[in-house]
Structures are given as structure tokens and as C-alpha cells.
Amino acid sequence: MTAPFNFSRGKLPLLVSIPHAGTALTPEVESALSDAARPLPDTDWHIPKLYEFAQALGASVIVGNYSRMVIDLNRPADDKPLYTTATTGLYPETLFDGTAVFIPGKEPNTQQRKAALDTIWQPYHQQLQSELERMKAEHGYALLFDAHSIASHIPRLFDGKLPDLNFGTNGGKSCDELIEEHLVACAASQNQFSWVANGRFKGGYITRAYGQPSQGVHAVQLELAQCNYMDEQPPFAWRAERAEKLQPLLEQFIRSMLSSAQQIA
């Protein structure tokens, strides 16, 4: 069985979480995928590569290895909906565009889904929680940067083209206001990429569950429009010339979180 995640420990009080870049499948899911789902279009393609600089800076990094078609690491274990608008659940049955994930009648059963929760979802969150606790014990606080991406046009989820940079802080509840202010200032200081804070994507379960600023844990989600670093159609190729323009700004965001947290501390 594929390990549920890859983890690298750094020296900074910052954990970069990448829950949706995995492509591993359980046998029951792989054999049941619809033709539309087989290319795994809702994957956060190349995000670990895009954020390689964060590990070089000294951040801890956790990357989920399994596809969200098996289980979504950014949804609560009780599968309670995070949004009132169209969304996908803990065990996605539709793609973002509304197409069925599985061949009718071949969906994973309750026992198979429970196994995915126990062996994939739980270990990822246990490691995430453990690392945040370690950072807080060592540094007095911990920062969580939840890194995501999505196709820039998905009519079922949002109208028109998604902004390039979509920050989510659960409406300001998942991090200290100074951290959000500095991130917004970084985004506003440039005109190459469009941005919004707490727009369509306010932060998923990871941001909402672990971002507890009163307890010294500050979490931010960043949802990137994929057109800025890759092709949005299969085979979802990496585009270095685009990524190289985006990565310096992403590094500014990471450094902004670190400097803001030092001021708070």
C-alpha cells in the first residue's frame, strides 16, 4: 500500500500542507472510475514542485499521496458540507464540473470508505496536528499554509474566470488579522496577478479546523488558478516559464507570514 503522505521536517515554525496533489488510487476506486474521472482532473497538479522553495527556506512540508477521488483530506471526517454552494464531499461522487466520478453501481462501499478514512485521512491529520504542536512547543506559535490549485474556469463552482490568487482565512477567523493584512498588502503591491481574500474559497476543513489564532496557531489557504503555472487540459503539463513568474510572489507570501508572526509573538 502507498504511504498516506510524505513529510519533511524543517526548522521554521511553518508547515506547508498539500492535501490534493496525490494520484495514488485504491484498487476499488481505480477499477470504478468513470472515463471522465480517470485522468484525475481535479488534482492539484505540480503543487509540491511549485512550492519546492518553501522546503529550501526551512518549512516543514506534508503532501498527501492519495487522490481526492479516494478520500478528500480537506473535508471533515463527518462529511459536513463546508459551503452552501456547489461543492464536493469527503468521498467525492462528482467532479468539480458535476460529472460522475464512478461508473454507476461501482461506487466504493461503506467498508471501503471507512478503510480510507482510517488508513489515509486519519494519518495525514495526525501528522499535521503533531507537527503543529511540535512547532508551537518549540517556537511558541505555529503557522499553517494550506496550498491548493484549481482550474481557472469551472462554471458549476464560480462565474467567469477565477482570480489568480484566492486567499482563505475563514473570514478572518483562522489567523491573526496582521498576518492577513500583510498577505493582502503583498498581493496588492503587484499587478501581474489578480487576487481576492475570502471570496469563493474561504478555506477548507484544514484551515478552519487548525487555524486557532487565540491558541497560537495561524492558518491560511491559498487557492491558485492553475493557468498560471500549468496547462489546464490533459496531460496537465507543467509550464516553467509561467511558474517562474509566480514563485517569487509565493515566496513573498511565505516570508510575510513568518515576519508577521514574529511581530505578533
XYZ file of C-alpha atoms in Angstrom:
265
model
C 0.000 0.000 0.000
C 1.203 3.506 -0.837
C 2.100 5.574 2.227
C -0.694 8.057 3.017
C 1.660 11.048 2.890
C 5.223 12.257 2.503
C 6.589 14.500 5.240
C 9.713 16.605 5.568
C 10.503 18.396 8.820
C 12.027 21.866 8.660
C 13.448 24.338 11.131
C 10.893 27.145 10.830
C 7.549 27.419 12.668
C 5.798 26.916 9.333
C 4.053 23.856 7.905
C 3.044 23.778 4.241
C 0.163 21.347 3.756
C -0.524 19.975 0.263
C -3.502 17.606 0.583
C -4.694 17.347 -3.037
C -1.614 16.643 -5.156
C -1.796 12.857 -4.750
C -2.646 10.494 -7.585
C -2.493 7.086 -5.863
C -5.705 5.050 -6.015
C -7.049 2.131 -4.064
C -7.911 -0.887 -6.265
C -11.650 -0.479 -5.722
C -11.580 3.193 -6.742
C -9.280 2.663 -9.721
C -11.499 -0.062 -11.181
C -14.662 2.006 -10.750
C -13.663 5.426 -12.137
C -15.708 6.874 -14.968
C -13.978 7.825 -18.199
C -14.194 11.495 -17.196
C -12.592 10.857 -13.801
C -9.813 8.540 -14.964
C -7.400 11.411 -15.839
C -7.940 12.733 -12.272
C -8.787 16.251 -13.484
C -9.453 17.687 -10.000
C -5.899 17.020 -8.808
C -3.770 19.932 -7.541
C -1.168 19.132 -10.172
C 2.509 20.066 -9.577
C 1.868 21.924 -6.322
C 4.781 20.205 -4.498
C 7.090 21.309 -7.312
C 5.711 24.837 -7.285
C 6.426 25.147 -3.554
C 9.852 23.479 -3.508
C 11.298 26.814 -2.428
C 9.398 26.578 0.893
C 11.280 23.478 1.941
C 14.548 25.170 0.942
C 13.607 28.089 3.205
C 13.201 25.693 6.127
C 9.475 24.990 6.222
C 8.049 21.596 7.112
C 6.041 20.102 4.244
C 3.354 17.413 4.217
C 1.997 16.071 0.920
C -0.924 13.667 0.615
C -0.209 10.764 -1.728
C -3.745 9.577 -2.489
C -6.115 11.135 -4.965
C -9.074 13.030 -3.598
C -11.145 10.543 -5.627
C -10.343 8.067 -2.816
C -10.875 10.479 0.071
C -10.640 14.245 0.390
C -8.164 15.254 3.086
C -9.599 18.781 3.177
C -13.082 17.726 4.243
C -14.219 16.888 7.800
C -14.427 13.261 8.844
C -18.183 13.619 9.379
C -18.543 14.916 5.782
C -20.452 18.003 6.889
C -20.627 20.451 3.922
C -18.244 23.411 4.108
C -20.062 25.580 1.583
C -23.725 26.294 0.886
C -22.951 26.460 -2.841
C -21.912 23.529 -5.048
C -19.041 21.545 -3.579
C -17.652 18.032 -3.237
C -17.564 15.863 -0.138
C -15.278 13.599 1.840
C -15.879 10.843 -0.704
C -16.427 12.762 -3.954
C -19.120 11.348 -6.201
C -18.931 14.131 -8.780
C -16.061 16.050 -10.342
C -15.972 19.828 -9.965
C -17.878 20.152 -13.231
C -20.663 17.893 -11.962
C -19.683 14.783 -13.950
C -19.967 11.464 -12.116
C -16.735 10.130 -10.597
C -17.768 6.470 -10.689
C -19.367 4.060 -13.084
C -22.960 3.687 -11.846
C -23.249 0.856 -9.339
C -19.483 0.584 -8.760
C -19.061 3.218 -6.065
C -16.886 2.155 -3.094
C -18.958 0.635 -0.310
C -19.186 1.783 3.293
C -16.468 -0.574 4.498
C -14.028 0.563 1.795
C -14.684 4.185 2.588
C -14.167 3.583 6.301
C -10.829 1.929 5.495
C -9.776 5.029 3.543
C -10.730 7.223 6.489
C -8.711 5.084 8.921
C -5.612 4.485 6.791
C -5.314 7.683 4.699
C -7.287 10.578 6.231
C -6.508 9.913 9.878
C -2.713 9.501 9.481
C -2.454 12.727 7.467
C -4.306 14.709 10.100
C -2.461 13.065 12.957
C 0.860 14.091 11.400
C -0.418 17.588 10.674
C -1.623 18.052 14.239
C 1.541 16.559 15.708
C 3.790 18.868 13.698
C 1.822 21.975 14.606
C 2.006 21.007 18.268
C 5.772 20.435 17.978
C 6.271 23.836 16.337
C 4.186 25.574 18.955
C 6.109 23.899 21.769
C 9.445 24.884 20.189
C 8.655 28.377 18.908
C 5.625 29.484 20.889
C 3.411 29.578 17.800
C 2.837 27.688 14.553
C 1.935 28.724 11.015
C -0.004 26.580 8.569
C -0.064 27.366 4.849
C -2.547 25.131 3.031
C -1.583 25.059 -0.659
C -4.166 24.333 -3.366
C -4.917 24.904 -7.034
C -7.909 24.596 -9.342
C -8.813 25.151 -12.977
C -9.499 28.803 -13.697
C -12.887 28.165 -15.309
C -15.443 25.901 -13.585
C -18.948 27.273 -14.230
C -20.534 24.924 -11.681
C -18.446 26.424 -8.871
C -17.987 30.069 -9.859
C -18.887 32.543 -12.571
C -16.337 33.638 -15.130
C -12.608 33.278 -14.553
C -11.329 32.653 -11.042
C -8.867 35.251 -9.690
C -5.261 34.078 -9.914
C -4.751 34.138 -6.140
C -7.540 33.215 -3.730
C -6.724 33.616 -0.035
C -8.889 31.956 2.575
C -8.782 32.717 6.294
C -12.310 31.576 7.164
C -13.438 35.176 7.095
C -10.533 36.287 9.258
C -11.047 33.613 11.907
C -8.128 31.287 11.118
C -5.200 33.700 11.594
C -4.287 36.930 13.313
C -5.512 39.991 11.424
C -1.940 41.265 10.975
C -0.998 38.133 9.012
C -3.949 38.595 6.678
C -3.270 42.326 6.317
C 0.334 41.704 5.305
C -0.618 38.968 2.818
C -3.183 41.258 1.232
C -0.613 44.054 1.093
C 1.804 41.750 -0.738
C -0.882 40.802 -3.239
C -1.932 44.423 -3.720
C 1.651 45.590 -4.293
C 1.813 43.860 -7.678
C -0.352 43.986 -10.795
C 0.677 40.803 -12.599
C -1.778 38.506 -10.800
C -5.378 39.159 -9.792
C -6.355 38.262 -6.239
C -9.145 38.120 -3.679
C -9.354 37.364 0.039
C -12.196 35.189 1.357
C -14.022 35.109 -1.948
C -15.341 31.817 -3.348
C -12.698 29.902 -1.372
C -12.661 30.875 2.292
C -10.597 27.895 3.405
C -11.452 24.232 3.659
C -11.516 21.934 6.665
C -7.766 22.105 7.304
C -7.733 25.898 7.511
C -10.894 26.038 9.594
C -10.031 23.201 11.973
C -6.404 24.046 12.728
C -6.379 27.819 12.441
C -6.809 28.843 16.075
C -5.074 32.225 16.465
C -6.085 32.530 20.119
C -4.115 29.313 20.684
C -1.091 30.489 18.695
C -1.825 28.548 15.502
C -2.409 30.660 12.391
C -3.690 29.091 9.153
C -4.104 30.440 5.624
C -5.303 28.680 2.485
C -4.187 29.779 -0.960
C -6.129 28.505 -3.960
C -4.248 29.188 -7.204
C -5.733 29.361 -10.684
C -3.814 26.622 -12.482
C -3.404 28.569 -15.718
C -0.583 30.491 -14.024
C 1.812 27.554 -13.875
C 0.473 24.648 -15.971
C -1.835 23.539 -18.764
C -5.374 23.013 -17.519
C -6.134 20.242 -20.036
C -4.711 16.694 -20.039
C -1.907 15.799 -19.729
C -1.768 18.826 -17.377
C 1.789 19.800 -18.309
C 3.973 21.963 -16.071
C 4.856 25.328 -17.645
C 8.147 26.505 -16.209
C 8.011 29.919 -17.866
C 4.737 30.664 -16.074
C 5.730 29.099 -12.760
C 8.942 31.121 -12.613
C 6.889 34.327 -12.675
C 4.584 33.113 -9.904
C 7.054 31.544 -7.474
C 8.735 34.793 -6.298
C 5.346 36.122 -5.224
C 4.502 32.891 -3.426
C 7.806 33.181 -1.579
C 6.873 36.721 -0.581
C 3.653 35.376 0.915
C 5.546 32.768 2.929
C 8.070 35.310 4.176
C 5.248 37.717 5.011
C 3.569 35.122 7.215
C 6.817 34.456 9.044
C 7.624 38.130 9.636
C 4.053 38.929 10.695
C 4.019 36.082 13.195
C 7.280 37.306 14.711
C 5.693 40.706 15.288
C 2.667 39.094 16.931
C 4.818 36.894 19.138
